[in-house]
Tab-separated table of N, CA and C in Angstrom:
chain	number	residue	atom	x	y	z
A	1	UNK	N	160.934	107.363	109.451
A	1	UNK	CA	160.417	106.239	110.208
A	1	UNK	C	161.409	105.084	110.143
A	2	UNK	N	162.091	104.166	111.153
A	2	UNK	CA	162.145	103.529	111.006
A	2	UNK	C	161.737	101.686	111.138
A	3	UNK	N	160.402	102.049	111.322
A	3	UNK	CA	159.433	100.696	111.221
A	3	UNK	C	160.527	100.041	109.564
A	4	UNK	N	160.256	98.437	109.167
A	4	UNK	CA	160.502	97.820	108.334
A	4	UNK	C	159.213	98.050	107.876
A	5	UNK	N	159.745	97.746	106.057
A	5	UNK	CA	158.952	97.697	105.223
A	5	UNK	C	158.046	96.937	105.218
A	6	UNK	N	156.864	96.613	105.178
A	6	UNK	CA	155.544	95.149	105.186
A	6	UNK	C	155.830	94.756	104.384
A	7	UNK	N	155.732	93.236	104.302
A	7	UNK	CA	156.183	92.573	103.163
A	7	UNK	C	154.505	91.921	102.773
A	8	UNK	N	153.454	92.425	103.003
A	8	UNK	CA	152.123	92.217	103.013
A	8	UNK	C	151.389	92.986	102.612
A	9	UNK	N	150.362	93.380	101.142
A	9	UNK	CA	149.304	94.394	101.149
A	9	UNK	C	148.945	94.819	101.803
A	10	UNK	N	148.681	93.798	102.804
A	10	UNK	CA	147.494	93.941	104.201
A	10	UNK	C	147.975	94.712	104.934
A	11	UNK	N	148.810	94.946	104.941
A	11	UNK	CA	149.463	95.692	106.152
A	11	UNK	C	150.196	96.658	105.904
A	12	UNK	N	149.867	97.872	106.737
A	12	UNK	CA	150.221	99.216	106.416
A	12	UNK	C	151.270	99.879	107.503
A	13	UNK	N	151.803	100.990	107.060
A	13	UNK	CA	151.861	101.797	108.488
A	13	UNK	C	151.729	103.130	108.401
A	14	UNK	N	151.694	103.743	109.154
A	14	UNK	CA	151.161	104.887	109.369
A	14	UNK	C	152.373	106.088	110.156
A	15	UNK	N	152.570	106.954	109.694
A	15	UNK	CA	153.291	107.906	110.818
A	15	UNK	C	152.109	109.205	111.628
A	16	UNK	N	152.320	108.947	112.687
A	16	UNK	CA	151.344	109.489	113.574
A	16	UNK	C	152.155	110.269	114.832
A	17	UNK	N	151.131	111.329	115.350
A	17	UNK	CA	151.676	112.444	116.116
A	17	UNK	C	151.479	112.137	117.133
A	18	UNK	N	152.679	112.347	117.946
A	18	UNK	CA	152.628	111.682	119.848
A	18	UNK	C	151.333	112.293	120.506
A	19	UNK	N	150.925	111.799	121.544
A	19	UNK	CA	150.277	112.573	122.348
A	19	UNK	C	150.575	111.684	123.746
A	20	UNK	N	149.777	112.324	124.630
A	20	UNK	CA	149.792	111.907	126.242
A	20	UNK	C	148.407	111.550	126.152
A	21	UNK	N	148.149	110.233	126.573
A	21	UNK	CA	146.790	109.184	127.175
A	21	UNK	C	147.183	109.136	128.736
A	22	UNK	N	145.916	109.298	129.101
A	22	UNK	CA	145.750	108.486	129.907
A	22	UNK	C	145.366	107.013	129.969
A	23	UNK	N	145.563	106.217	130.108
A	23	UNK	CA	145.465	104.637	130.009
A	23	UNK	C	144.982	103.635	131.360
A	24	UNK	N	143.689	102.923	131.395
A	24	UNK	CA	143.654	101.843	131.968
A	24	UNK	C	143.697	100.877	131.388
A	25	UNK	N	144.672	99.597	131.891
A	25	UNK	CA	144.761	98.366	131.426
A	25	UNK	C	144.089	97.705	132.697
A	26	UNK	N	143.892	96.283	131.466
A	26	UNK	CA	142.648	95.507	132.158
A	26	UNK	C	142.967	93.915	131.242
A	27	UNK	N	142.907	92.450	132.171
A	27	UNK	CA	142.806	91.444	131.394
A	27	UNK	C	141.767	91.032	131.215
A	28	UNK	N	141.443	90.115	130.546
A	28	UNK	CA	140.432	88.881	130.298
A	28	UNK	C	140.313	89.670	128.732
A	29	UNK	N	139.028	88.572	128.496
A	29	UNK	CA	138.246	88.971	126.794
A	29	UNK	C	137.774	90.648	126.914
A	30	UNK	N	138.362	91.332	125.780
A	30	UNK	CA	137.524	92.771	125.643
A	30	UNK	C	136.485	92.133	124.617
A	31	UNK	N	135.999	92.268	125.133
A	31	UNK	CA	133.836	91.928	125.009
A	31	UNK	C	133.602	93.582	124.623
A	32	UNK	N	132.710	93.873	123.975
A	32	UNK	CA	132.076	95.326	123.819
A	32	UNK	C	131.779	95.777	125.286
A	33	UNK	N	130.696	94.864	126.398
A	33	UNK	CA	130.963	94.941	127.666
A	33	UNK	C	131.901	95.259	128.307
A	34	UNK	N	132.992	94.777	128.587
A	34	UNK	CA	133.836	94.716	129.399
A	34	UNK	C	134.738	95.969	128.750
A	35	UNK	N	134.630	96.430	127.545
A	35	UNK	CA	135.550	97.514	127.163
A	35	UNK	C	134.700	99.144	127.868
A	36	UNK	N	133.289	98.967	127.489
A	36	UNK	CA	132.324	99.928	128.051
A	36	UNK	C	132.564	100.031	129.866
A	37	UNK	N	132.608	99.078	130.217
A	37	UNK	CA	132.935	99.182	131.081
A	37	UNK	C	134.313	99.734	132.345
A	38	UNK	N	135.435	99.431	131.174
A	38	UNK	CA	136.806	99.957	131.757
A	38	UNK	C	136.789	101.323	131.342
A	39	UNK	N	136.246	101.986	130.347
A	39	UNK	CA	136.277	103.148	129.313
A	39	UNK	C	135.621	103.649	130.412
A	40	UNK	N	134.261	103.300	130.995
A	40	UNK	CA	133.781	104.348	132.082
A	40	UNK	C	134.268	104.223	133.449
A	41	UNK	N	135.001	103.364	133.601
A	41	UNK	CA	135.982	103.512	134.951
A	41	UNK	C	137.364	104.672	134.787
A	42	UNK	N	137.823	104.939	133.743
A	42	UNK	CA	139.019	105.495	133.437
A	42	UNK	C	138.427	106.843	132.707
A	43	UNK	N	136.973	107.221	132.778
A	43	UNK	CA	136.195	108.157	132.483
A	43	UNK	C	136.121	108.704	133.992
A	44	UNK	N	135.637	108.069	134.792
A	44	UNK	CA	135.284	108.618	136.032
A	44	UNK	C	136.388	108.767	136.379
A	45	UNK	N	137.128	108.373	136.773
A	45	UNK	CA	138.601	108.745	137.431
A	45	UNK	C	139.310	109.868	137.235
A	46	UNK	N	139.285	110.435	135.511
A	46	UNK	CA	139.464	111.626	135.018
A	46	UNK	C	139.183	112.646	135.705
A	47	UNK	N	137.649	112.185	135.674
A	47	UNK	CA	136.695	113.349	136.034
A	47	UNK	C	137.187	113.838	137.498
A	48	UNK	N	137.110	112.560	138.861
A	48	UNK	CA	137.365	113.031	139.749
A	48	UNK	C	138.667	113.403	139.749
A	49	UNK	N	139.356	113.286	138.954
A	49	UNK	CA	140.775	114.251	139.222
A	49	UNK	C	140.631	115.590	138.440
A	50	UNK	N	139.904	116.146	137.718
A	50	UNK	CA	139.493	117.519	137.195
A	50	UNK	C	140.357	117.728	136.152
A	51	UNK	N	140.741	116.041	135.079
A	51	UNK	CA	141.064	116.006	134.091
A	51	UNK	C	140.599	116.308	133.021
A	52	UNK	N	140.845	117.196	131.827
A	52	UNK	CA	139.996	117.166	130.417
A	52	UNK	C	140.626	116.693	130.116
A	53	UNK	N	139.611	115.625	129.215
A	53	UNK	CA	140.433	114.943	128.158
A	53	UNK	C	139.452	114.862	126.720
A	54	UNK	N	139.706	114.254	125.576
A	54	UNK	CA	138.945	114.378	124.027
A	54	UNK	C	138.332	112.744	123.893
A	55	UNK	N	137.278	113.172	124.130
A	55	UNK	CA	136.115	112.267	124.123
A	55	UNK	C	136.522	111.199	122.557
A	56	UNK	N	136.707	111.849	122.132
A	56	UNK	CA	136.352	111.175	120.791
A	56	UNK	C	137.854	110.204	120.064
A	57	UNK	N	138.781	110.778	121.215
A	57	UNK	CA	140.313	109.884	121.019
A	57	UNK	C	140.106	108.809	121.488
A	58	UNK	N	139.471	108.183	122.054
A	58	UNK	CA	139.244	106.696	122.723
A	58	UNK	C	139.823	105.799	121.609
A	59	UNK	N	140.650	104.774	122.621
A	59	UNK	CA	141.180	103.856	121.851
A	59	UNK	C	140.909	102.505	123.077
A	60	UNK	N	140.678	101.398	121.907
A	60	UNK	CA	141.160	100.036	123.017
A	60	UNK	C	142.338	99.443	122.009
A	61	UNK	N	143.194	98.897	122.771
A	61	UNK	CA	144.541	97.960	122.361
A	61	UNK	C	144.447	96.817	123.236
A	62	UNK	N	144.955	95.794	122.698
A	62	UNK	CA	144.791	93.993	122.592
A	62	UNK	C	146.519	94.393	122.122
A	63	UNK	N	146.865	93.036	123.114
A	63	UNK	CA	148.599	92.958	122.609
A	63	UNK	C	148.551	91.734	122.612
A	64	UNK	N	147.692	90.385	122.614
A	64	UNK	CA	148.345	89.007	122.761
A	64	UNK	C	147.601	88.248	121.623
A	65	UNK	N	148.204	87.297	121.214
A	65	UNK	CA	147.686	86.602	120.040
A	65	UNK	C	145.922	85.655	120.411
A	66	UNK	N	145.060	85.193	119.755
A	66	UNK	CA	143.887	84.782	120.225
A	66	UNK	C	143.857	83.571	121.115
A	67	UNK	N	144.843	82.888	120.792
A	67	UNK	CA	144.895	81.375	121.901
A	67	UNK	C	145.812	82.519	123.261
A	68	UNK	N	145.966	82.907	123.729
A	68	UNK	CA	145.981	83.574	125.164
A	68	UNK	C	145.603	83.053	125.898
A	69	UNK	N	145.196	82.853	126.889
A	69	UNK	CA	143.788	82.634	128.354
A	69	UNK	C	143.569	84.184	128.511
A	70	UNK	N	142.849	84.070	128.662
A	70	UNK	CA	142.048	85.292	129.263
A	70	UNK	C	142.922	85.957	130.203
A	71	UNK	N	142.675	85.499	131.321
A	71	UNK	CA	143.403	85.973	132.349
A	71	UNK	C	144.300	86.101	132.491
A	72	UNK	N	145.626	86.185	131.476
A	72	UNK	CA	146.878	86.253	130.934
A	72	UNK	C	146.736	87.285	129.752
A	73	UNK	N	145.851	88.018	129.020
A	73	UNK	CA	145.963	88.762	128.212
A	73	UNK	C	146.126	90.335	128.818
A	74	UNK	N	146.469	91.153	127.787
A	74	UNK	CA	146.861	92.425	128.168
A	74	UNK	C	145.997	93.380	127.450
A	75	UNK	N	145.298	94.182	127.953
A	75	UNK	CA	144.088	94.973	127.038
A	75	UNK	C	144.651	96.304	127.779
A	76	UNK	N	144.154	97.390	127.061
A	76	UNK	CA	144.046	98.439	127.737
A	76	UNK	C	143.118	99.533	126.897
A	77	UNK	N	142.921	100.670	127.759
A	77	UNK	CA	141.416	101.431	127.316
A	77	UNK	C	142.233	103.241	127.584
A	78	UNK	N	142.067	103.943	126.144
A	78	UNK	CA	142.995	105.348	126.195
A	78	UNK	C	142.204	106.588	125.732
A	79	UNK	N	142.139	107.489	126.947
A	79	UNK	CA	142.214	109.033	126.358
A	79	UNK	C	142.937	109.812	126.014
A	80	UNK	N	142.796	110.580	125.378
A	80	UNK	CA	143.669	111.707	124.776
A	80	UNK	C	143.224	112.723	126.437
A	81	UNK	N	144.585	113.380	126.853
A	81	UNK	CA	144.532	114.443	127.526
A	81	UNK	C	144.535	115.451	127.191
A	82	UNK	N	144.018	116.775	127.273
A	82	UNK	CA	144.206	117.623	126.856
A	82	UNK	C	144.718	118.724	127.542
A	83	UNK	N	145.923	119.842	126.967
A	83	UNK	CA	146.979	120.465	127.624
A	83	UNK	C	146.669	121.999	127.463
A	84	UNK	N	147.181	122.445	128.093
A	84	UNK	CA	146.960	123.914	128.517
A	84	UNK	C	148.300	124.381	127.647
A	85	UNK	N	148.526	125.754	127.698
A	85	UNK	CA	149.579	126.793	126.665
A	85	UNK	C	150.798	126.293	127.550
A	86	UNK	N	150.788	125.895	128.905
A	86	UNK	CA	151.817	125.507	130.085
A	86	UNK	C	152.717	124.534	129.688
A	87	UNK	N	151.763	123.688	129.019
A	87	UNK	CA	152.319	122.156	129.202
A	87	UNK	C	152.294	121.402	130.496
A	88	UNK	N	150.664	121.812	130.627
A	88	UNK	CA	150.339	121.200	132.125
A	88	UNK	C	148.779	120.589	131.437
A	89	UNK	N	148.240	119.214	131.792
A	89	UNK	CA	147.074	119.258	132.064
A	89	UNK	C	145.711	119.408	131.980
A	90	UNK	N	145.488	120.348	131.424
A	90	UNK	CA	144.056	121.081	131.307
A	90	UNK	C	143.311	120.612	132.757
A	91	UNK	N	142.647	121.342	133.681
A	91	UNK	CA	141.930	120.554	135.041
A	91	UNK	C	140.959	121.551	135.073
A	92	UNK	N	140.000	120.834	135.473
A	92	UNK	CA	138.751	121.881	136.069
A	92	UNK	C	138.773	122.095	137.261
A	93	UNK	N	139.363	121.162	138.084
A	93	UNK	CA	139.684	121.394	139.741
A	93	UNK	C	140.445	123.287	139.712
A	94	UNK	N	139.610	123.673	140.348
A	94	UNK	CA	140.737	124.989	140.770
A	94	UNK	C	140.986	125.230	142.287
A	95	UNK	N	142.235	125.567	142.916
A	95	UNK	CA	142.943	125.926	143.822
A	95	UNK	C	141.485	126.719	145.048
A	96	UNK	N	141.703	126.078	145.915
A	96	UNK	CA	140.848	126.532	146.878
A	96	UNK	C	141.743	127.544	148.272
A	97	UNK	N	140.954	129.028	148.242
A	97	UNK	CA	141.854	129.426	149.233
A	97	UNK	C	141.607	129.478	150.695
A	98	UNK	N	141.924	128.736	151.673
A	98	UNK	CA	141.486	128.271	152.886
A	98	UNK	C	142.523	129.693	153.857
A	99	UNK	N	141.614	130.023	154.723
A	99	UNK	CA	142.323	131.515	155.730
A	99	UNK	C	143.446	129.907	156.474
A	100	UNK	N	144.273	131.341	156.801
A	100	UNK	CA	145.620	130.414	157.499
A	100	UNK	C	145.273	130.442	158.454
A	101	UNK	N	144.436	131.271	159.174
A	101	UNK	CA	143.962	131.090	160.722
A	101	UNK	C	143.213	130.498	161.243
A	102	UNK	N	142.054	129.804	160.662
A	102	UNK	CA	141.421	128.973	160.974
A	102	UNK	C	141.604	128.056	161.825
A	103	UNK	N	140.865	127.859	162.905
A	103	UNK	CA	141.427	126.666	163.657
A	103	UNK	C	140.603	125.664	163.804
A	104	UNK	N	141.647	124.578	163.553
A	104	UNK	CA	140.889	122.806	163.551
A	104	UNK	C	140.402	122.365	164.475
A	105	UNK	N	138.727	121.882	164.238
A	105	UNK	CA	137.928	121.612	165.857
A	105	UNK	C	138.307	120.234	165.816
A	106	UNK	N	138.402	119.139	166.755
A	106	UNK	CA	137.850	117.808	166.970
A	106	UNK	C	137.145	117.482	167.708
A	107	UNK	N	136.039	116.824	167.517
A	107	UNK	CA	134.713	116.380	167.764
A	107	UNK	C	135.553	115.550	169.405
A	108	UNK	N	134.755	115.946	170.351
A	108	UNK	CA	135.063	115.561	171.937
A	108	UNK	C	134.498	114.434	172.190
């Protein structure tokens, strides 16, 4: 690692294993509200893209000190994705097979 040493009890560090999030960021105050709220926007979005991801990796991150404004702060709300043997993805969407002959009506 090369993080510096803490020169503080309080403060630790940790070595931890990469992964791929998906991430929505969002400003103002993360309120328990307003975090529930981005968490199920970036929940649904998953979903309609036929993303799996690990429920239980949820993270929120705050990057600005407390005197901020609101509307100048940087929050964001993270899933863990989860990947197939590929190194693709994991999706529940599967490939739909449409005949090549089909022909396209438009309404007259």
């Amino acid at each position: 690692s090369t993080a510096p040493r803490p020169n503080s009890d309080k403060i630790f560090r940790e070595d931890i294993n990469s992964e791929i999030v998906a991430v929505r960021e969002f400003s103002g105050l993360p309120t328990e509200k307003e975090i529930s709220k981005q968490r199920a926007i970036l929940e649904d979005n998953l979903l309609l893209d036929g993303i799996i991801y690990d429920n239980l990796s949820f993270k929120t991150l705050t990057y600005n000190p407390p005197y901020t404004l609101p509307w100048l702060r940087r929050n964001e709300v993270s899933l863990k994705v989860e990947f197939n043997d590929y190194g693709e993805p994991h999706s529940e969407i599967k490939p739909v097979d449409k005949p090549v002959d089909t022909p396209v009506t438009k309404p007259v």
